mmCIF file of C-alpha atoms and ligand atoms in Angstrom:
data_model
loop_
_atom_site.group_PDB
_atom_site.id
_atom_site.type_symbol
_atom_site.label_atom_id
_atom_site.label_comp_id
_atom_site.label_asym_id
_atom_site.label_seq_id
_atom_site.Cartn_x
_atom_site.Cartn_y
_atom_site.Cartn_z
ATOM 1 C CA MET A 1 -26.602 -13.917 1.753
ATOM 2 C CA ILE A 2 -28.382 -16.173 4.123
ATOM 3 C CA VAL A 3 -28.689 -20.102 4.486
ATOM 4 C CA ASN A 4 -32.096 -21.541 4.422
ATOM 5 C CA LYS A 5 -31.654 -23.827 7.355
ATOM 6 C CA ASP A 6 -34.725 -25.957 6.426
ATOM 7 C CA LYS A 7 -33.060 -26.904 3.183
ATOM 8 C CA CYS A 8 -29.296 -27.057 4.548
ATOM 9 C CA ILE A 9 -28.027 -30.569 4.977
ATOM 10 C CA GLY A 10 -24.531 -29.512 6.080
ATOM 11 C CA CYS A 11 -22.513 -31.037 3.411
ATOM 12 C CA GLY A 12 -19.995 -28.283 3.633
ATOM 13 C CA ARG A 13 -19.492 -27.864 -0.208
ATOM 14 C CA CYS A 14 -20.120 -24.367 -0.191
ATOM 15 C CA LEU A 15 -17.445 -23.346 2.343
ATOM 16 C CA ILE A 16 -14.446 -23.302 0.071
ATOM 17 C CA TYR A 17 -16.260 -20.749 -2.402
ATOM 18 C CA CYS A 18 -16.501 -17.916 0.241
ATOM 19 C CA PRO A 19 -13.495 -15.589 -0.221
ATOM 20 C CA VAL A 20 -13.716 -14.356 3.235
ATOM 21 C CA ARG A 21 -14.365 -17.684 5.116
ATOM 22 C CA ALA A 22 -17.714 -16.194 6.343
ATOM 23 C CA ILE A 23 -19.474 -19.699 6.122
ATOM 24 C CA ARG A 24 -18.908 -22.483 8.873
ATOM 25 C CA ILE A 25 -20.873 -25.488 9.792
ATOM 26 C CA VAL A 26 -22.555 -25.189 13.103
ATOM 27 C CA ASN A 27 -24.809 -28.044 14.696
ATOM 28 C CA ARG A 28 -24.682 -29.571 11.038
ATOM 29 C CA LYS A 29 -26.064 -26.536 9.195
ATOM 30 C CA ALA A 30 -24.173 -23.870 7.393
ATOM 31 C CA GLU A 31 -24.051 -20.580 8.971
ATOM 32 C CA ILE A 32 -22.892 -17.343 7.462
ATOM 33 C CA ASP A 33 -21.156 -14.571 9.744
ATOM 34 C CA GLN A 34 -23.075 -11.510 8.639
ATOM 35 C CA ASN A 35 -20.345 -9.207 9.809
ATOM 36 C CA MET A 36 -17.760 -11.030 7.481
ATOM 37 C CA CYS A 37 -19.996 -11.638 4.566
ATOM 38 C CA THR A 38 -19.425 -9.131 1.720
ATOM 39 C CA GLU A 39 -22.392 -10.146 -0.238
ATOM 40 C CA CYS A 40 -20.302 -10.936 -3.093
ATOM 41 C CA ALA A 41 -22.660 -14.153 -4.026
ATOM 42 C CA ASN A 42 -19.767 -16.312 -4.897
ATOM 43 C CA CYS A 43 -21.122 -19.185 -2.789
ATOM 44 C CA GLN A 44 -24.515 -19.148 -4.510
ATOM 45 C CA ARG A 45 -22.929 -18.443 -8.132
ATOM 46 C CA ALA A 46 -20.625 -21.321 -7.635
ATOM 47 C CA ALA A 47 -23.827 -23.561 -7.824
ATOM 48 C CA VAL A 48 -22.434 -26.314 -5.542
ATOM 49 C CA CYS A 49 -25.373 -26.299 -3.389
ATOM 50 C CA SER A 50 -27.436 -29.366 -4.052
ATOM 51 C CA GLN A 51 -30.328 -28.183 -1.744
ATOM 52 C CA ASP A 52 -30.445 -24.641 -3.183
ATOM 53 C CA ALA A 53 -30.156 -23.341 0.289
ATOM 54 C CA LEU A 54 -28.070 -20.171 -0.212
ATOM 55 C CA GLU A 55 -30.382 -17.417 -0.562
ATOM 56 C CA LYS A 56 -29.751 -13.877 -1.618
ATOM 57 C CA VAL A 57 -31.965 -11.346 0.367
ATOM 58 C CA PRO A 58 -32.934 -7.736 -0.764
ATOM 59 C CA LEU A 59 -30.226 -5.540 0.930
ATOM 60 C CA GLU A 60 -31.040 -2.400 2.844
ATOM 61 C CA TRP A 61 -28.726 0.620 2.972
ATOM 62 C CA PRO A 62 -25.990 0.789 4.015
ATOM 63 C CA ARG A 63 -25.536 -3.162 3.460
ATOM 64 C CA GLN A 64 -26.073 -2.495 -0.170
ATOM 65 C CA VAL A 65 -22.713 -1.148 -0.441
ATOM 66 C CA ARG A 66 -21.208 -4.578 0.243
ATOM 67 C CA SER A 67 -22.832 -5.958 -2.991
ATOM 68 C CA GLN A 68 -21.985 -2.697 -4.916
ATOM 69 C CA MET A 69 -18.362 -3.257 -4.207
ATOM 70 C CA SER A 70 -17.922 -7.071 -3.894
ATOM 71 C CA ASP A 71 -20.551 -8.736 -6.467
ATOM 72 C CA VAL A 72 -19.177 -8.764 -9.905
ATOM 73 C CA THR A 73 -22.654 -9.197 -11.309
ATOM 74 C CA THR A 74 -23.872 -5.870 -9.591
ATOM 75 C CA VAL A 75 -23.338 -2.959 -11.720
ATOM 76 C CA TYR A 76 -22.743 0.237 -9.882
ATOM 77 C CA ARG A 77 -21.795 3.499 -11.570
ATOM 78 C CA GLY A 78 -21.159 1.693 -14.885
ATOM 79 C CA VAL A 79 -18.733 -0.600 -13.258
ATOM 80 C CA ASN A 80 -19.006 -4.255 -12.214
ATOM 81 C CA GLY A 81 -17.876 -4.840 -8.712
ATOM 82 C CA ARG A 82 -15.168 -2.689 -7.063
ATOM 83 C CA GLY A 83 -13.171 -2.007 -10.442
ATOM 84 C CA THR A 84 -12.314 1.399 -12.076
ATOM 85 C CA GLU A 85 -12.594 1.482 -15.718
ATOM 86 C CA GLU A 86 -9.344 1.459 -17.896
ATOM 87 C CA MET A 87 -7.069 2.896 -15.272
ATOM 88 C CA LYS A 88 -4.195 1.040 -16.920
ATOM 89 C CA THR A 89 -5.103 1.870 -20.503
ATOM 90 C CA ASN A 90 -4.079 5.777 -20.393
ATOM 91 C CA ASP A 91 -3.063 5.501 -24.007
ATOM 92 C CA VAL A 92 -6.701 5.023 -24.846
ATOM 93 C CA THR A 93 -8.421 7.179 -22.193
ATOM 94 C CA HIS A 94 -5.734 10.019 -21.825
ATOM 95 C CA ARG A 95 -6.953 10.302 -18.081
ATOM 96 C CA TYR A 96 -3.534 10.965 -16.758
ATOM 97 C CA LYS A 97 -1.983 14.047 -18.754
ATOM 98 C CA LYS A 98 1.567 15.440 -18.830
ATOM 99 C CA GLY A 99 2.505 17.118 -15.651
ATOM 100 C CA PHE A 100 0.269 14.850 -13.615
ATOM 101 C CA ALA A 101 0.161 11.457 -12.115
ATOM 102 C CA GLY A 102 -2.379 9.068 -11.292
ATOM 103 C CA ILE A 103 -2.255 7.154 -7.914
ATOM 104 C CA ALA A 104 -4.479 4.121 -7.068
ATOM 105 C CA VAL A 105 -4.455 2.388 -3.661
ATOM 106 C CA GLU A 106 -6.092 -1.068 -4.313
ATOM 107 C CA MET A 107 -7.061 -2.324 -0.868
ATOM 108 C CA GLY A 108 -8.100 -5.582 0.403
ATOM 109 C CA ARG A 109 -7.989 -9.004 -1.405
ATOM 110 C CA PRO A 110 -10.023 -12.283 -1.351
ATOM 111 C CA GLN A 111 -9.342 -14.057 1.904
ATOM 112 C CA VAL A 112 -8.373 -10.643 3.623
ATOM 113 C CA SER A 113 -11.205 -8.219 2.456
ATOM 114 C CA THR A 114 -11.338 -4.572 3.894
ATOM 115 C CA THR A 115 -13.745 -2.022 5.228
ATOM 116 C CA LEU A 116 -14.640 1.511 4.111
ATOM 117 C CA ARG A 117 -13.292 2.713 7.384
ATOM 118 C CA ASP A 118 -9.723 1.736 6.173
ATOM 119 C CA LEU A 119 -10.623 3.160 2.702
ATOM 120 C CA GLU A 120 -11.336 6.365 4.274
ATOM 121 C CA LYS A 121 -7.860 6.540 6.054
ATOM 122 C CA ILE A 122 -6.167 6.572 2.668
ATOM 123 C CA SER A 123 -8.712 8.914 0.932
ATOM 124 C CA MET A 124 -8.303 11.394 3.870
ATOM 125 C CA ALA A 125 -4.441 10.996 3.686
ATOM 126 C CA LEU A 126 -4.348 11.846 -0.171
ATOM 127 C CA ALA A 127 -6.828 14.671 0.097
ATOM 128 C CA GLU A 128 -4.759 16.436 2.714
ATOM 129 C CA HIS A 129 -2.146 16.546 0.063
ATOM 130 C CA GLY A 130 -4.191 18.106 -2.572
ATOM 131 C CA ALA A 131 -5.043 14.906 -4.508
ATOM 132 C CA GLU A 132 -8.139 15.131 -6.792
ATOM 133 C CA PHE A 133 -10.515 12.088 -6.692
ATOM 134 C CA GLU A 134 -11.353 10.305 -9.911
ATOM 135 C CA GLU A 135 -15.013 11.073 -10.752
ATOM 136 C CA ARG A 136 -16.087 7.565 -12.080
ATOM 137 C CA ASN A 137 -14.535 5.595 -9.257
ATOM 138 C CA PRO A 138 -17.032 3.955 -7.105
ATOM 139 C CA ILE A 139 -15.211 4.906 -3.884
ATOM 140 C CA THR A 140 -15.239 8.442 -4.936
ATOM 141 C CA SER A 141 -19.168 8.276 -4.944
ATOM 142 C CA TYR A 142 -19.168 7.359 -1.198
ATOM 143 C CA ILE A 143 -16.962 10.300 -0.406
ATOM 144 C CA VAL A 144 -19.078 13.273 1.162
ATOM 145 C CA ASP A 145 -16.505 15.901 1.267
ATOM 146 C CA LEU A 146 -13.844 15.751 -1.580
ATOM 147 C CA LYS A 147 -11.689 18.408 0.066
ATOM 148 C CA THR A 148 -11.052 16.081 3.191
ATOM 149 C CA GLY A 149 -11.731 12.607 1.500
ATOM 150 C CA LYS A 150 -14.405 11.900 4.254
ATOM 151 C CA ILE A 151 -16.524 8.915 3.383
ATOM 152 C CA ASN A 152 -20.198 8.803 4.349
ATOM 153 C CA PRO A 153 -20.107 7.785 8.126
ATOM 154 C CA GLU A 154 -23.087 5.499 7.686
ATOM 155 C CA ILE A 155 -21.074 3.079 5.674
ATOM 156 C CA LEU A 156 -17.619 2.990 7.265
ATOM 157 C CA ASP A 157 -18.189 -0.475 8.945
ATOM 158 C CA GLU A 158 -19.353 -2.115 5.687
ATOM 159 C CA ARG A 159 -16.955 -4.862 4.656
ATOM 160 C CA VAL A 160 -16.037 -5.314 1.069
ATOM 161 C CA ILE A 161 -13.697 -7.805 -0.655
ATOM 162 C CA SER A 162 -11.657 -4.825 -2.007
ATOM 163 C CA GLY A 163 -11.689 -1.270 -3.166
ATOM 164 C CA ILE A 164 -9.696 1.250 -4.938
ATOM 165 C CA VAL A 165 -8.924 4.828 -4.042
ATOM 166 C CA GLU A 166 -8.169 6.659 -7.218
ATOM 167 C CA VAL A 167 -6.551 10.177 -7.450
ATOM 168 C CA THR A 168 -4.738 12.455 -9.740
ATOM 169 C CA VAL A 169 -2.007 14.662 -8.352
ATOM 170 C CA PRO A 170 0.220 17.333 -10.016
ATOM 171 C CA ILE A 171 3.553 15.555 -10.511
ATOM 172 C CA GLU A 172 5.203 17.806 -8.073
ATOM 173 C CA LYS A 173 2.981 16.537 -5.269
ATOM 174 C CA LEU A 174 3.504 12.997 -6.250
ATOM 175 C CA GLN A 175 6.302 12.278 -3.597
ATOM 176 C CA GLU A 176 4.364 13.682 -0.669
ATOM 177 C CA CYS A 177 1.195 11.800 -1.656
ATOM 178 C CA VAL A 178 3.092 8.496 -1.873
ATOM 179 C CA GLU A 179 4.718 9.150 1.372
ATOM 180 C CA ALA A 180 1.539 9.831 3.039
ATOM 181 C CA VAL A 181 0.122 6.660 1.873
ATOM 182 C CA ILE A 182 3.161 4.833 3.086
ATOM 183 C CA GLU A 183 2.909 6.449 6.497
ATOM 184 C CA GLU A 184 -0.800 5.451 6.737
ATOM 185 C CA ALA A 185 0.088 1.848 6.171
ATOM 186 C CA ASP A 186 0.529 1.081 9.915
ATOM 187 C CA ASN A 187 -3.021 2.249 10.713
ATOM 188 C CA ILE A 188 -4.735 -0.058 8.088
ATOM 189 C CA ASP A 189 -6.062 -3.438 8.984
ATOM 190 C CA THR A 190 -5.650 -5.075 5.368
ATOM 191 C CA VAL A 191 -3.059 -5.577 2.652
ATOM 192 C CA PHE A 192 -2.849 -2.958 -0.235
ATOM 193 C CA SER A 193 -0.896 -2.151 -3.443
ATOM 194 C CA LEU A 194 0.009 1.330 -4.263
ATOM 195 C CA ASP A 195 0.064 1.969 -8.033
ATOM 196 C CA VAL A 196 1.466 5.256 -9.751
ATOM 197 C CA VAL A 197 0.714 5.841 -13.307
ATOM 198 C CA CYS A 198 2.609 8.444 -15.414
ATOM 199 C CA VAL A 199 3.064 8.888 -19.031
ATOM 200 C CA ASN A 200 6.526 8.539 -20.493
ATOM 201 C CA ASN A 201 8.477 11.771 -21.839
ATOM 202 C CA GLU A 202 9.444 11.665 -25.629
ATOM 203 C CA ASP A 203 12.977 10.738 -24.646
ATOM 204 C CA GLY A 204 11.681 7.694 -22.823
ATOM 205 C CA THR A 205 12.273 9.194 -19.338
ATOM 206 C CA ASN A 206 9.447 9.124 -16.872
ATOM 207 C CA ASP A 207 8.810 11.902 -14.338
ATOM 208 C CA ALA A 208 7.236 9.636 -11.644
ATOM 209 C CA ARG A 209 10.095 7.313 -11.912
ATOM 210 C CA ASN A 210 12.641 10.158 -11.460
ATOM 211 C CA ILE A 211 10.792 11.508 -8.314
ATOM 212 C CA LEU A 212 10.549 7.904 -6.807
ATOM 213 C CA ASP A 213 14.106 7.296 -7.527
ATOM 214 C CA ALA A 214 15.443 10.524 -6.134
ATOM 215 C CA ALA A 215 13.221 9.858 -2.872
ATOM 216 C CA GLY A 216 14.631 6.281 -2.501
ATOM 217 C CA ILE A 217 11.224 4.916 -2.824
ATOM 218 C CA TRP A 218 10.977 1.217 -4.005
ATOM 219 C CA TYR A 219 8.754 0.240 -6.855
ATOM 220 C CA ARG A 220 8.463 -2.343 -9.578
ATOM 221 C CA PRO A 221 8.118 -1.003 -12.980
ATOM 222 C CA ASN A 222 5.439 -2.032 -14.975
ATOM 223 C CA ALA A 223 3.834 -1.523 -18.491
ATOM 224 C CA LYS A 224 0.832 -2.478 -20.240
ATOM 225 C CA ASN A 225 0.818 -2.975 -24.109
ATOM 226 C CA ASN A 226 -2.340 -2.004 -25.620
ATOM 227 C CA VAL A 227 -3.294 -4.039 -28.639
ATOM 228 C CA GLY A 228 -6.011 -1.789 -29.762
ATOM 229 C CA LEU A 229 -9.076 -3.431 -27.898
ATOM 230 C CA GLY A 230 -9.530 -0.528 -25.424
ATOM 231 C CA HIS A 231 -12.467 1.968 -26.099
ATOM 232 C CA VAL A 232 -13.467 5.487 -25.152
ATOM 233 C CA ASP A 233 -16.987 6.161 -24.029
HETATM 234 S S1 SF4 B 1 -21.917 -13.980 -0.228
HETATM 235 FE FE1 SF4 B 1 -19.636 -14.094 -0.445
HETATM 236 S S2 SF4 B 1 -18.779 -13.376 1.502
HETATM 237 FE FE2 SF4 B 1 -20.996 -13.820 1.621
HETATM 238 S S3 SF4 B 1 -21.088 -15.890 2.543
HETATM 239 FE FE3 SF4 B 1 -21.393 -16.045 0.183
HETATM 240 S S4 SF4 B 1 -19.161 -16.229 -0.551
HETATM 241 FE FE4 SF4 B 1 -19.087 -15.647 1.444
HETATM 242 S S1 SF4 B 2 -23.653 -26.493 0.137
HETATM 243 FE FE1 SF4 B 2 -25.751 -26.096 0.705
HETATM 244 S S2 SF4 B 2 -26.545 -27.861 1.847
HETATM 245 FE FE2 SF4 B 2 -24.269 -27.892 1.808
HETATM 246 S S3 SF4 B 2 -23.575 -26.889 3.597
HETATM 247 FE FE3 SF4 B 2 -23.630 -25.331 2.101
HETATM 248 S S4 SF4 B 2 -25.669 -24.411 2.016
HETATM 249 FE FE4 SF4 B 2 -25.658 -26.353 3.246
#
């Protein structure tokens, strides 16, 4: 995103619509910090600029990655923005089978953001413990070696509002994978949440919960009630 300085009157109305505070007023004109800008287009979509001074410009590679991951109107790999489809509706998609657990590490947030470099630290930590990357996840498409979790080096410094590393692991590997992510946390320059998905047993117990309890790893149990509006491709 750029500011057309010939049009901008420096009113400052666009500033609060930027989720990473990349816009500031300098010499009575808006200025966008191009390193911080995630190309999310929120500022323009908010339609608060009376001068039409905020302009989207065609993005070259690797900057396109910012838009692919941060602009909800950009459809990339069939997904709008950073998201993965239907991760939390396993009763419809059956992505996580008995004997396996899903792990999702949701990195970055509005106001904080993240980079592909941080996402790579987590993808590599998980790959080291035999995790399998979710095929349809946008981050997976940036990984050049699924065995190591290495992301295309050309894009490591691209900033995005958030991204999700999403994997499946055999249930017996769950504890080591979760511990690997927790250990990597000190090296990560953003916030993240760690989700574990596992289907209940018929008697209502849950293998993932048993493992995390035994390992003394704190978590907040969460369930999603599906009302039948999910879908399968
Ligand atoms: S495109 Fe997004 S990140 Fe960039 S200046 Fe606009 S609101 Fe901020
Ligand atoms: S809203 Fe438009 S005119 Fe006002 S500071 Fe932002 S870009 Fe400039």
